[in-house]
Coordinates of C-alpha atoms in Angstrom, one line a residue:
M162 CA -39.6 -21.2 9.0
K163 CA -40.1 -20.7 5.1
K164 CA -37.9 -22.4 2.5
L165 CA -37.9 -21.0 -1.1
I166 CA -37.6 -23.9 -3.8
R167 CA -37.0 -22.9 -7.3
G168 CA -38.6 -25.1 -9.9
G169 CA -37.2 -25.6 -13.4
S170 CA -40.0 -23.3 -14.7
G171 CA -39.0 -20.4 -12.7
L172 CA -41.9 -21.1 -10.2
A173 CA -41.1 -20.1 -6.6
I174 CA -43.0 -22.5 -4.1
V175 CA -43.0 -21.4 -0.5
V176 CA -43.0 -23.9 1.9
A177 CA -43.8 -23.5 5.7
A178 CA -41.9 -25.6 8.2
S179 CA -43.6 -26.0 11.6
L180 CA -40.6 -26.8 13.5
A181 CA -37.1 -25.3 13.7
P182 CA -34.8 -27.5 11.7
W183 CA -32.7 -28.1 14.8
T184 CA -35.8 -29.1 17.1
V185 CA -37.2 -32.5 17.1
A186 CA -40.9 -33.4 17.6
T187 CA -40.6 -34.2 21.0
G188 CA -39.6 -30.7 21.8
G189 CA -35.9 -31.4 22.6
A190 CA -33.3 -29.4 21.2
I191 CA -30.4 -30.8 19.0
E192 CA -27.1 -28.9 19.4
P193 CA -25.6 -27.4 16.0
A194 CA -22.6 -29.7 15.1
T195 CA -19.2 -28.4 14.3
R196 CA -17.8 -29.9 11.2
Y197 CA -14.3 -29.7 9.8
A198 CA -13.0 -29.7 6.2
S199 CA -9.6 -30.3 5.0
S200 CA -8.3 -30.0 1.3
T201 CA -6.3 -33.2 1.8
S202 CA -9.4 -35.3 3.1
T203 CA -11.2 -37.9 0.8
D204 CA -13.7 -38.8 3.6
T205 CA -17.4 -38.3 2.3
T206 CA -19.3 -40.2 4.8
G207 CA -17.7 -39.4 8.2
A208 CA -18.9 -36.9 10.9
C209 CA -16.2 -34.2 9.9
T210 CA -14.6 -34.0 13.5
E211 CA -11.4 -32.0 14.1
S212 CA -9.4 -35.2 14.3
A213 CA -10.9 -36.6 11.1
P214 CA -11.8 -34.0 8.9
C215 CA -14.0 -34.5 5.7
R216 CA -13.7 -33.5 1.9
I217 CA -15.1 -30.0 1.8
D218 CA -18.4 -30.9 -0.4
H219 CA -19.4 -33.3 2.3
A220 CA -18.6 -30.9 5.2
I221 CA -20.9 -28.3 3.9
G222 CA -23.4 -30.1 1.7
D223 CA -24.4 -32.6 4.5
A224 CA -24.4 -29.8 7.0
T225 CA -27.8 -29.2 8.9
S226 CA -29.4 -25.7 9.6
G227 CA -27.1 -24.0 12.2
D228 CA -24.1 -26.2 11.8
R229 CA -20.7 -24.6 12.1
V230 CA -18.3 -25.7 9.3
I231 CA -14.4 -24.8 10.0
V232 CA -12.3 -24.9 6.8
E233 CA -8.7 -25.7 7.5
P234 CA -6.1 -23.6 5.4
G235 CA -5.3 -25.3 2.0
N236 CA -6.1 -25.2 -1.7
Y237 CA -9.5 -26.7 -2.5
H238 CA -10.0 -27.4 -6.2
V239 CA -13.9 -27.2 -6.8
S240 CA -15.3 -29.1 -9.9
S241 CA -19.0 -28.8 -8.8
T242 CA -20.6 -26.0 -6.7
L243 CA -20.1 -26.3 -3.0
T244 CA -23.7 -25.6 -2.0
A245 CA -25.3 -25.2 1.5
G246 CA -29.1 -25.3 1.0
V247 CA -29.7 -24.2 4.8
P248 CA -28.2 -21.5 6.8
I249 CA -25.0 -22.6 8.2
D250 CA -21.8 -20.9 9.8
L251 CA -18.9 -21.4 7.3
H252 CA -15.6 -20.0 8.0
G253 CA -11.8 -20.4 8.1
Q254 CA -9.8 -20.7 11.1
Q255 CA -9.0 -17.6 13.4
G256 CA -5.2 -16.4 13.1
R257 CA -4.3 -18.9 10.3
P258 CA -4.1 -18.4 6.4
F259 CA -7.2 -18.0 4.4
P260 CA -8.4 -21.2 2.8
H261 CA -8.2 -21.0 -1.0
L262 CA -11.6 -22.3 -2.8
I263 CA -11.1 -22.2 -6.4
G264 CA -13.7 -23.2 -9.0
D265 CA -12.1 -25.0 -11.8
P266 CA -12.1 -23.4 -15.5
G267 CA -14.8 -25.8 -16.5
L268 CA -17.2 -24.8 -13.7
A269 CA -19.8 -22.6 -15.1
G270 CA -21.9 -22.0 -12.0
S271 CA -20.7 -20.5 -8.8
T272 CA -17.7 -21.9 -6.7
L273 CA -19.7 -21.5 -3.5
H274 CA -23.5 -21.2 -3.0
L275 CA -24.9 -20.4 0.4
E276 CA -28.6 -19.7 1.2
G277 CA -28.4 -17.6 4.6
G278 CA -26.2 -18.1 7.6
A279 CA -22.7 -16.4 7.8
V280 CA -19.5 -16.9 6.0
S281 CA -16.1 -15.5 6.7
R282 CA -12.3 -15.6 6.5
L283 CA -12.3 -17.4 2.9
Y284 CA -10.6 -16.6 -0.4
V285 CA -12.9 -17.9 -3.0
E286 CA -12.0 -17.7 -6.9
T287 CA -13.7 -18.7 -10.1
A288 CA -11.2 -19.7 -12.8
A289 CA -14.3 -20.0 -15.2
P290 CA -15.0 -17.5 -18.0
D291 CA -18.8 -17.9 -17.2
G292 CA -18.1 -18.6 -13.3
L293 CA -19.1 -16.8 -10.3
A294 CA -16.8 -17.0 -6.9
L295 CA -19.9 -16.4 -4.7
D296 CA -23.6 -16.8 -4.7
L297 CA -25.2 -15.7 -1.4
E298 CA -29.0 -15.7 -0.8
G299 CA -29.3 -14.0 2.7
G300 CA -27.1 -14.0 5.8
T301 CA -23.8 -12.2 6.3
A302 CA -20.4 -12.5 4.5
S303 CA -17.4 -10.8 5.8
Q304 CA -13.6 -10.9 5.5
L305 CA -13.9 -12.3 2.1
I306 CA -11.5 -12.0 -0.8
L307 CA -13.6 -13.0 -3.8
V308 CA -12.0 -13.1 -7.3
A309 CA -13.2 -13.7 -10.8
S310 CA -9.8 -14.6 -12.5
G311 CA -11.3 -16.2 -15.8
G312 CA -14.4 -14.1 -16.4
D313 CA -14.7 -12.3 -19.8
H314 CA -18.2 -13.1 -20.5
E315 CA -20.9 -13.5 -17.9
G316 CA -18.5 -14.2 -14.8
G317 CA -18.3 -11.9 -11.7
A318 CA -16.9 -12.0 -8.2
V319 CA -20.2 -12.1 -6.2
T320 CA -23.9 -12.2 -6.5
L321 CA -25.9 -11.0 -3.5
E322 CA -29.6 -11.6 -3.3
S323 CA -31.7 -9.3 -0.9
S324 CA -33.7 -10.9 1.7
P325 CA -36.1 -10.3 4.5
N326 CA -33.7 -10.1 7.3
G327 CA -30.8 -8.4 5.4
T328 CA -28.2 -9.6 3.3
V329 CA -24.7 -8.1 4.1
L330 CA -21.2 -8.2 2.4
R331 CA -18.5 -6.3 4.6
D332 CA -15.0 -6.1 5.3
S333 CA -14.1 -8.0 2.0
V334 CA -12.6 -7.4 -1.6
A335 CA -14.3 -8.4 -4.7
R336 CA -12.2 -8.3 -7.7
V337 CA -12.6 -9.1 -11.6
V338 CA -9.4 -9.7 -13.3
G339 CA -10.2 -9.4 -16.9
S340 CA -12.2 -7.1 -19.2
E341 CA -15.8 -8.2 -18.3
G342 CA -17.8 -9.1 -15.2
E343 CA -19.1 -7.3 -12.4
A344 CA -17.4 -7.3 -9.0
I345 CA -20.6 -7.2 -7.5
E346 CA -24.3 -7.9 -8.6
L347 CA -27.2 -7.3 -6.4
K348 CA -30.6 -9.3 -7.2
E349 CA -34.0 -8.9 -5.8
G350 CA -35.0 -11.5 -3.3
G351 CA -37.6 -9.6 -1.4
G352 CA -35.8 -7.5 1.3
T353 CA -32.8 -5.4 1.9
V354 CA -29.1 -5.9 0.6
A355 CA -26.1 -4.0 2.0
V356 CA -22.4 -3.7 1.0
V357 CA -20.4 -2.1 3.8
N358 CA -16.5 -1.6 4.0
V359 CA -16.0 -3.4 0.8
T360 CA -13.4 -2.6 -2.0
A361 CA -14.9 -4.0 -5.3
V362 CA -13.1 -3.5 -8.9
G363 CA -14.9 -4.7 -11.9
G364 CA -13.8 -5.5 -15.4
S365 CA -12.1 -3.1 -17.5
N366 CA -14.7 -3.0 -19.9
T367 CA -17.8 -3.4 -17.2
T368 CA -19.0 -2.4 -13.7
G369 CA -17.9 -2.2 -10.2
L370 CA -21.5 -2.7 -8.8
E371 CA -24.6 -3.6 -10.7
S372 CA -27.9 -3.5 -8.8
K373 CA -31.3 -5.1 -9.6
A374 CA -32.6 -5.2 -6.0
L375 CA -35.4 -2.9 -4.8
S376 CA -33.8 -1.7 -1.8
A377 CA -29.7 -1.4 -1.4
T378 CA -27.2 0.2 0.4
V379 CA -23.3 1.0 -0.3
E380 CA -21.6 2.3 2.4
N381 CA -18.0 3.0 3.4
S382 CA -17.0 1.3 0.4
V383 CA -14.6 1.8 -2.7
I384 CA -16.3 0.8 -6.0
S385 CA -14.6 0.9 -9.4
G386 CA -15.7 -0.4 -13.0
G387 CA -14.3 0.1 -16.3
A388 CA -17.7 1.4 -17.6
Y389 CA -19.8 2.2 -14.7
D390 CA -18.5 2.2 -10.8
L391 CA -22.4 2.0 -9.9
K392 CA -25.0 0.9 -12.2
V393 CA -29.0 0.6 -11.3
M394 CA -30.9 -1.8 -13.4
D395 CA -33.9 -1.7 -11.3
G396 CA -34.9 -0.4 -7.8
T397 CA -33.2 1.8 -5.7
L398 CA -29.5 2.2 -4.5
T399 CA -28.2 4.7 -1.9
A400 CA -24.5 5.2 -1.7
R401 CA -23.1 7.1 1.2
Y402 CA -19.6 7.7 2.7
S403 CA -18.1 5.7 -0.2
N404 CA -15.7 6.4 -2.7
F405 CA -16.5 6.1 -6.8
R406 CA -16.3 8.4 -9.7
A407 CA -18.7 11.1 -10.6
S408 CA -21.1 10.9 -13.5
P409 CA -21.2 9.4 -16.1
S410 CA -19.3 6.6 -13.9
I411 CA -22.6 6.1 -12.1
S412 CA -26.0 5.5 -13.8
P413 CA -29.3 7.0 -13.2
G414 CA -31.0 5.7 -10.1
V415 CA -28.1 6.0 -7.8
T416 CA -29.2 8.0 -4.5
D417 CA -26.6 10.1 -3.0
G418 CA -26.8 9.6 0.5
G419 CA -24.0 12.2 1.3
H420 CA -20.3 12.3 2.3
N421 CA -19.3 10.3 -0.9
Q422 CA -15.9 11.1 -2.6
I423 CA -14.6 11.2 -6.0
A424 CA -10.6 11.4 -5.2
P425 CA -8.8 8.3 -6.3
P426 CA -7.8 6.2 -3.3
L427 CA -4.2 5.3 -3.1
F428 CA -3.7 1.8 -2.9
V429 CA -0.2 -0.3 -2.3
D430 CA -0.5 -2.2 -5.5
A431 CA -3.8 -2.4 -7.2
P432 CA -2.9 -3.9 -10.3
N433 CA -1.8 -7.0 -8.5
G434 CA -4.6 -7.2 -6.2
D435 CA -3.3 -5.2 -2.9
Y436 CA -6.1 -2.9 -1.9
H437 CA -4.3 -1.9 1.5
Q438 CA -4.3 1.7 1.6
Q439 CA -1.3 3.9 1.5
A440 CA -0.9 7.0 3.8
G441 CA -2.5 10.1 2.3
S442 CA -5.4 8.0 0.6
P443 CA -8.6 10.2 0.8
T444 CA -10.2 7.1 1.8
I445 CA -8.7 7.1 5.6
D446 CA -10.8 8.2 8.3
A447 CA -13.6 9.1 5.8
G448 CA -16.2 6.5 6.7
V449 CA -18.9 6.2 9.2
A450 CA -19.7 4.0 12.3
D451 CA -22.7 1.8 11.4
P452 CA -24.1 -1.3 13.3
L453 CA -24.0 -3.3 9.9
A454 CA -20.1 -2.9 9.9
G455 CA -17.8 -5.3 11.4
P456 CA -15.5 -5.1 14.5
V457 CA -12.4 -5.8 12.5
D458 CA -11.2 -5.2 8.8
L459 CA -10.0 -8.1 6.1
D460 CA -6.9 -8.3 8.1
G461 CA -8.6 -8.9 11.3
L462 CA -7.2 -5.7 12.7
N463 CA -9.5 -3.0 14.6
R464 CA -11.9 -1.4 12.2
V465 CA -11.4 2.0 13.8
S466 CA -8.0 2.9 14.1
G467 CA -8.4 6.8 14.0
P468 CA -11.1 9.2 14.4
A469 CA -13.6 7.4 12.0
P470 CA -13.6 4.1 10.1
D471 CA -11.8 4.1 6.6
I472 CA -13.7 3.4 3.4
G473 CA -12.9 0.2 1.9
A474 CA -11.8 -3.5 3.0
Y475 CA -8.7 -2.6 5.0
E476 CA -8.2 -0.2 7.9
H477 CA -5.2 1.9 7.7
Q478 CA -3.4 0.9 10.7
V479 CA -1.2 3.9 11.8
A480 CA -1.1 5.2 15.3
A481 CA -3.7 3.5 17.2
P482 CA -2.0 2.7 20.7
L483 CA -2.5 -0.8 21.7
N484 CA -0.9 -0.7 25.3
P485 CA 1.1 1.8 27.1
V486 CA 4.6 1.1 27.9
P487 CA 5.2 0.7 31.6
A488 CA 6.9 3.5 33.2
S489 CA 9.6 1.6 34.8
T490 CA 11.4 0.9 31.4
P491 CA 14.8 2.1 31.8
A492 CA 16.2 4.8 29.3
P493 CA 19.6 3.6 27.2
P494 CA 22.6 5.3 28.6
A495 CA 23.8 8.0 26.0
S496 CA 27.3 6.7 26.3
D497 CA 26.7 3.0 25.8
P498 CA 23.3 1.8 24.5
F499 CA 24.5 -1.9 24.3
T500 CA 24.5 -1.9 28.2
A501 CA 20.8 -1.1 28.1
F502 CA 20.2 -3.9 25.4
A503 CA 21.9 -6.2 27.7
S504 CA 20.3 -5.5 31.0
S505 CA 16.8 -4.2 30.0
D506 CA 13.7 -6.1 31.5
R507 CA 12.3 -7.5 28.1
S508 CA 9.4 -8.8 29.9
N509 CA 8.0 -5.1 30.1
L510 CA 7.5 -5.1 26.3
V511 CA 7.3 -8.8 25.3
N512 CA 4.1 -8.8 27.5
L513 CA 2.6 -6.6 24.8
V514 CA 3.5 -8.9 21.8
P515 CA 0.4 -9.5 20.1
S516 CA -1.1 -13.2 20.5
P517 CA -2.3 -14.7 17.5
S518 CA -5.7 -15.3 19.4
S519 CA -6.0 -11.4 19.3
P520 CA -6.3 -10.7 15.5
A521 CA -6.9 -7.0 16.2
V522 CA -3.4 -6.6 17.0
H523 CA -0.8 -9.1 15.8
P524 CA 1.5 -8.4 12.8
T525 CA 0.3 -9.9 9.4
A526 CA 3.0 -11.3 7.1
G527 CA 4.4 -9.1 4.6
H528 CA 1.7 -6.2 5.5
T529 CA 2.1 -4.9 8.9
V530 CA 4.5 -4.9 12.0
V531 CA 4.2 -3.8 15.5
A532 CA 6.6 -1.2 17.0
G533 CA 7.0 0.4 20.4
S534 CA 9.3 2.9 21.9
A535 CA 11.0 0.9 24.9
A536 CA 12.7 4.1 25.8
G537 CA 13.2 7.6 24.2
T538 CA 11.4 9.2 21.6
A539 CA 11.0 7.3 18.5
L540 CA 9.6 8.7 15.2
V541 CA 8.0 7.0 12.2
Q542 CA 7.6 7.9 8.5
L543 CA 4.9 6.1 6.9
P544 CA 5.0 4.6 3.1
G545 CA 3.9 7.5 0.7
S546 CA 4.8 10.2 3.5
N547 CA 7.5 12.8 3.6
K548 CA 7.0 13.7 7.3
F549 CA 8.1 11.7 10.2
V550 CA 5.7 11.7 13.2
P551 CA 6.0 10.4 16.8
L552 CA 5.6 6.8 17.3
S553 CA 2.7 5.7 19.8
S554 CA 4.0 3.5 22.7
V555 CA 2.9 0.5 20.5
S556 CA 1.5 1.2 17.0
Q557 CA 0.6 -1.1 14.0
L558 CA 2.6 0.0 11.1
P559 CA 2.7 -1.0 7.5
V560 CA 5.7 -2.7 6.1
G561 CA 7.7 0.0 4.2
T562 CA 7.7 2.4 7.3
V563 CA 11.0 4.1 8.3
I564 CA 11.6 4.1 12.0
D565 CA 14.0 6.9 13.4
A566 CA 15.8 5.0 16.3
R567 CA 18.4 7.6 16.9
S568 CA 17.0 8.7 20.1
A569 CA 15.0 5.8 21.3
V570 CA 15.1 1.9 21.8
V571 CA 12.5 0.6 19.9
W572 CA 11.0 -3.3 20.0
L573 CA 9.9 -4.5 16.7
F574 CA 7.4 -7.2 16.4
S575 CA 7.0 -9.0 13.1
A576 CA 5.1 -11.9 11.8
S577 CA 7.4 -15.2 11.7
D578 CA 4.9 -17.2 9.7
A579 CA 1.9 -16.8 7.5
Q580 CA -0.2 -17.1 10.8
G581 CA 1.3 -14.1 12.0
T582 CA 3.1 -15.4 15.3
P583 CA 5.1 -12.6 16.5
Q584 CA 8.9 -12.5 16.8
D585 CA 10.6 -9.5 18.2
A586 CA 13.8 -7.7 18.2
L587 CA 15.4 -4.4 19.8
M588 CA 16.9 -1.5 18.1
Y589 CA 18.8 1.6 18.7
G590 CA 20.9 4.2 16.9
S591 CA 19.9 4.7 13.3
E592 CA 17.0 5.5 11.0
V593 CA 15.7 1.9 9.5
K594 CA 13.4 1.1 7.0
I595 CA 11.4 -2.2 7.9
T596 CA 10.3 -4.4 4.9
Q597 CA 8.8 -8.1 4.6
R598 CA 7.5 -10.2 2.1
P599 CA 4.7 -12.7 2.6
G600 CA 5.6 -16.3 2.8
A601 CA 5.2 -19.4 5.2
T602 CA 8.5 -18.3 6.9
P603 CA 8.8 -14.5 6.2
M604 CA 12.2 -12.7 6.6
T605 CA 12.0 -9.1 8.1
D606 CA 14.6 -6.9 6.5
I607 CA 15.9 -3.9 8.6
S608 CA 17.8 -1.5 6.2
L609 CA 19.8 1.2 7.6
T610 CA 18.8 4.9 6.0
G611 CA 19.8 8.4 6.7
G612 CA 23.1 9.5 7.6
D613 CA 25.5 12.0 5.5
F614 CA 28.1 10.5 3.5
S615 CA 29.3 13.8 2.0
S616 CA 32.1 14.2 4.7
C617 CA 33.7 10.9 3.4
P618 CA 36.8 10.8 1.1
N619 CA 36.2 10.5 -2.3
R620 CA 36.3 7.0 -4.3
R621 CA 39.9 7.7 -5.2
A622 CA 40.8 8.3 -1.6
R623 CA 39.1 5.5 -0.4
G624 CA 41.1 3.2 -2.9
A625 CA 44.2 4.6 -1.7
S626 CA 43.3 3.9 2.0
M627 CA 42.4 0.4 1.0
A628 CA 45.9 0.0 -0.8
K629 CA 47.7 1.4 2.2
A630 CA 45.9 -1.0 4.4
A631 CA 46.9 -3.8 2.0
S632 CA 50.5 -2.7 2.5
G633 CA 50.3 -3.1 6.3
K634 CA 50.3 0.7 7.0
G635 CA 46.8 0.7 8.2
R636 CA 43.8 2.8 7.2
S637 CA 43.2 6.7 7.6
S638 CA 41.1 7.9 10.4
S639 CA 38.8 9.5 7.9
S640 CA 38.1 6.0 6.3
H641 CA 37.0 4.6 9.9
H642 CA 34.5 7.5 10.1
V643 CA 30.9 5.9 11.2
V644 CA 28.0 7.7 9.2
R645 CA 25.5 5.5 11.0
R646 CA 25.2 2.8 13.4
L647 CA 22.7 0.2 14.4
W648 CA 22.6 -1.9 17.6
A649 CA 20.2 -4.6 17.5
L650 CA 19.1 -7.8 19.5
D651 CA 16.7 -10.5 18.4
H652 CA 15.3 -13.6 20.3
H653 CA 15.6 -16.5 17.7
G654 CA 13.6 -14.6 14.9
R655 CA 14.3 -14.5 11.2
F656 CA 15.8 -10.7 10.8
R657 CA 18.2 -9.3 8.4
T658 CA 20.2 -6.0 8.7
H659 CA 21.1 -4.2 5.2
G660 CA 24.1 -2.0 5.3
V661 CA 25.6 -0.1 2.1
N662 CA 28.0 -3.3 1.6
S663 CA 26.7 -6.1 3.5
V664 CA 23.5 -7.9 4.7
A665 CA 23.6 -9.9 7.9
T666 CA 21.3 -12.6 8.5
V667 CA 20.9 -13.2 12.5
R668 CA 19.3 -15.7 14.9
G669 CA 19.3 -15.4 18.7
T670 CA 21.9 -12.6 18.6
V671 CA 23.5 -9.3 19.7
W672 CA 25.2 -7.2 17.0
R673 CA 26.0 -4.0 15.6
V674 CA 26.1 -2.5 12.0
D675 CA 28.3 0.4 11.0
D676 CA 28.0 1.9 8.0
R677 CA 31.4 3.7 7.6
C678 CA 33.1 5.6 4.9
D679 CA 35.2 2.6 3.9
G680 CA 32.6 0.0 4.1
T681 CA 30.1 -1.7 6.5
L682 CA 31.2 -3.4 9.8
T683 CA 29.2 -6.2 11.2
K684 CA 30.3 -6.8 14.8
V685 CA 28.9 -9.8 17.0
F686 CA 28.3 -9.9 20.8
D687 CA 26.6 -12.7 21.3
G688 CA 25.5 -15.6 18.9
Q689 CA 26.4 -15.7 15.3
V690 CA 25.7 -13.6 12.1
L691 CA 25.9 -14.7 8.7
V692 CA 27.6 -11.7 6.5
H693 CA 27.0 -11.5 2.9
D694 CA 29.5 -9.3 1.2
R695 CA 27.7 -7.4 -1.7
R696 CA 31.0 -6.4 -3.4
T697 CA 32.8 -9.8 -3.2
H698 CA 29.6 -11.9 -3.5
T699 CA 31.1 -14.0 -0.5
K700 CA 29.5 -15.2 2.8
H701 CA 31.2 -14.9 6.3
L702 CA 30.1 -16.5 9.3
V703 CA 30.8 -14.1 12.4
T704 CA 30.8 -15.4 15.7
A705 CA 30.7 -13.9 19.2
H706 CA 33.3 -11.4 19.9
H707 CA 34.3 -11.1 16.1
H708 CA 33.5 -8.6 13.4
Y709 CA 33.6 -8.6 9.6
V710 CA 34.1 -5.3 7.4
A711 CA 32.9 -5.4 3.7
Y712 CA 35.0 -2.7 2.2
N713 CA 33.8 -0.5 -0.5

C-alpha cells in the first residue's frame, strides 16, 4: 500500500507500507471495526459502539483503514474539517433520514475530507463563503446531497481527485446556492474520475462542472451552471448520455461521447433544490446501463424503473410493477362497495407493503407513495401529464398523482414518518389526488377530484333550499344529488380526505365522503373522524353510525 503525504512546500512523498493496515506483523488479521457517531454525543475517547456512540470527529478521525463508521440521523455542526486520512466506509443508516453535516460559516476548508474508501447516505453542506462541502481523494461517493450555501467566492459543493483505482461520484446532487462556486471540480491525482447519475447545479455566474483531470467521464448526469455547464481547464473530459446546454455553455476540450441532450430537464422544484423529475422530462429513460452506476437512486429506489436508467440523481418511479396482486382478491360488488371493504382479505395486499429494510420499494415522505389495484381497473394521471394510464398491480408514484378509483378498489401505501415506515388505506369510488409534505409525522391528503357539478342548482337555488331546510320543510332532492363519492378505510394511519366544503381527519376508521350539490357529507361506519367545516370554520367529531354535512 502507498500513501501520499503532502508537505507544506507542495512536495508529494510516496511512502510504501509493507503490510496492509489491518494486518499485524505476525500475520493475524484484525477485523475492521464498526463505529457509531451521534449528533448528541460528547465522547471523544470511547470505542464508538452502537450503545455508546461518539462525537463525529472522533468516530471518523480515529478510524483505521477499512473501518465502518455509521452516522446516526441528526444535525452535526462542523467547526473544523472532518478528516479520514485512510480509506473507511462512512455512511448514514439505511431507511433513516440522512444525517446533516453542516460546515460553520467560519470554516474555510471542507466540511468533510476523505482519502479513498466509500461514503454514502449523507447530506453535507458548507455555509462558509470559501468553504467546500466534500473533498474526496479516491474511492466511491454515492447517495449524497452536497450543498454550498454560503459560497460567493471560491467555495463549491464537491472536489473529486482522480485516483489509480478510479474516483466515482454517483446517484447524488451537488448544488451551489449563490452566484459563484462550481458544483463539481475535478482534479488530477493520477488515474481516472467519473461522475455518474448526478444532478449538478453550479452558481448563477459560474460553472456546473470544471475539470482539471487528465481522464474524466460524465455519464447519465444533468450538469448546469450560470456561465458554463461543462468547462475543461486541463486534460480530457468525455460526456455521454448526459444533459447539458450546447456551446457556448461547454468549453473546448469536452468530448461528445454520444447520446447527450440539450432540452431542459423538468424538475419538481429546482429553485428550492428538489430535483426529482416531472413526467415528460427528456431525462427519463435516456441514460445507459453502466457497471459504475449504483443499483438505486438518491431516494434508495430502483435505479432502472423503465427501459433504461434516467439521467440525473433521481429515477422517475412510474409504472414499474413490484409484485403481482393475488388473483384471489375479490372484486367489489357494484351495488355495495362497502361490503367489499369490510370483508376483503387485506393480508393479500398488506403483504406487499414495502418494508423499510427494502429501500427500493418503500414510500418516501413528501415524495412518493405506493399504490396497488386490489380489484378492478384503476388509472393514474402523473404530475405534469394530461393523460390517464393504467395503474400497475403495485407501482411507485410521485406525490401529486391523481388516481381514478371509480372502477377499482385501490390500496394506498404512504410514509407515516420521515423514515418511510408505511401506512395503508383502501379507496373506492372517485378520482382522488394524493399529496403529502415531508416531515417527522407527515399527513397524507386525499382530495376528491373530477365530477360534473353543472347539473347542480345554481347558488340562489341552493340558498333557497337551505332556507327551506331551516324552516323544517326539508331539502329538494336535487340538492342531495351526489356528484362524487369516496369510500375509504384506513388502519391507524395519518390520512385526511378533502371534499369541497370540509376536510376529514381520520385514524383507524371506515368512512365515506360525498360531494353533493348542497355540500359535503362525511359518514362514519367505524371509528371516528374529525371534520373541519370550511365555511363555518368549526370542527365536529363524528363517531360510528353518524354523519355531518358541511353545507355550501
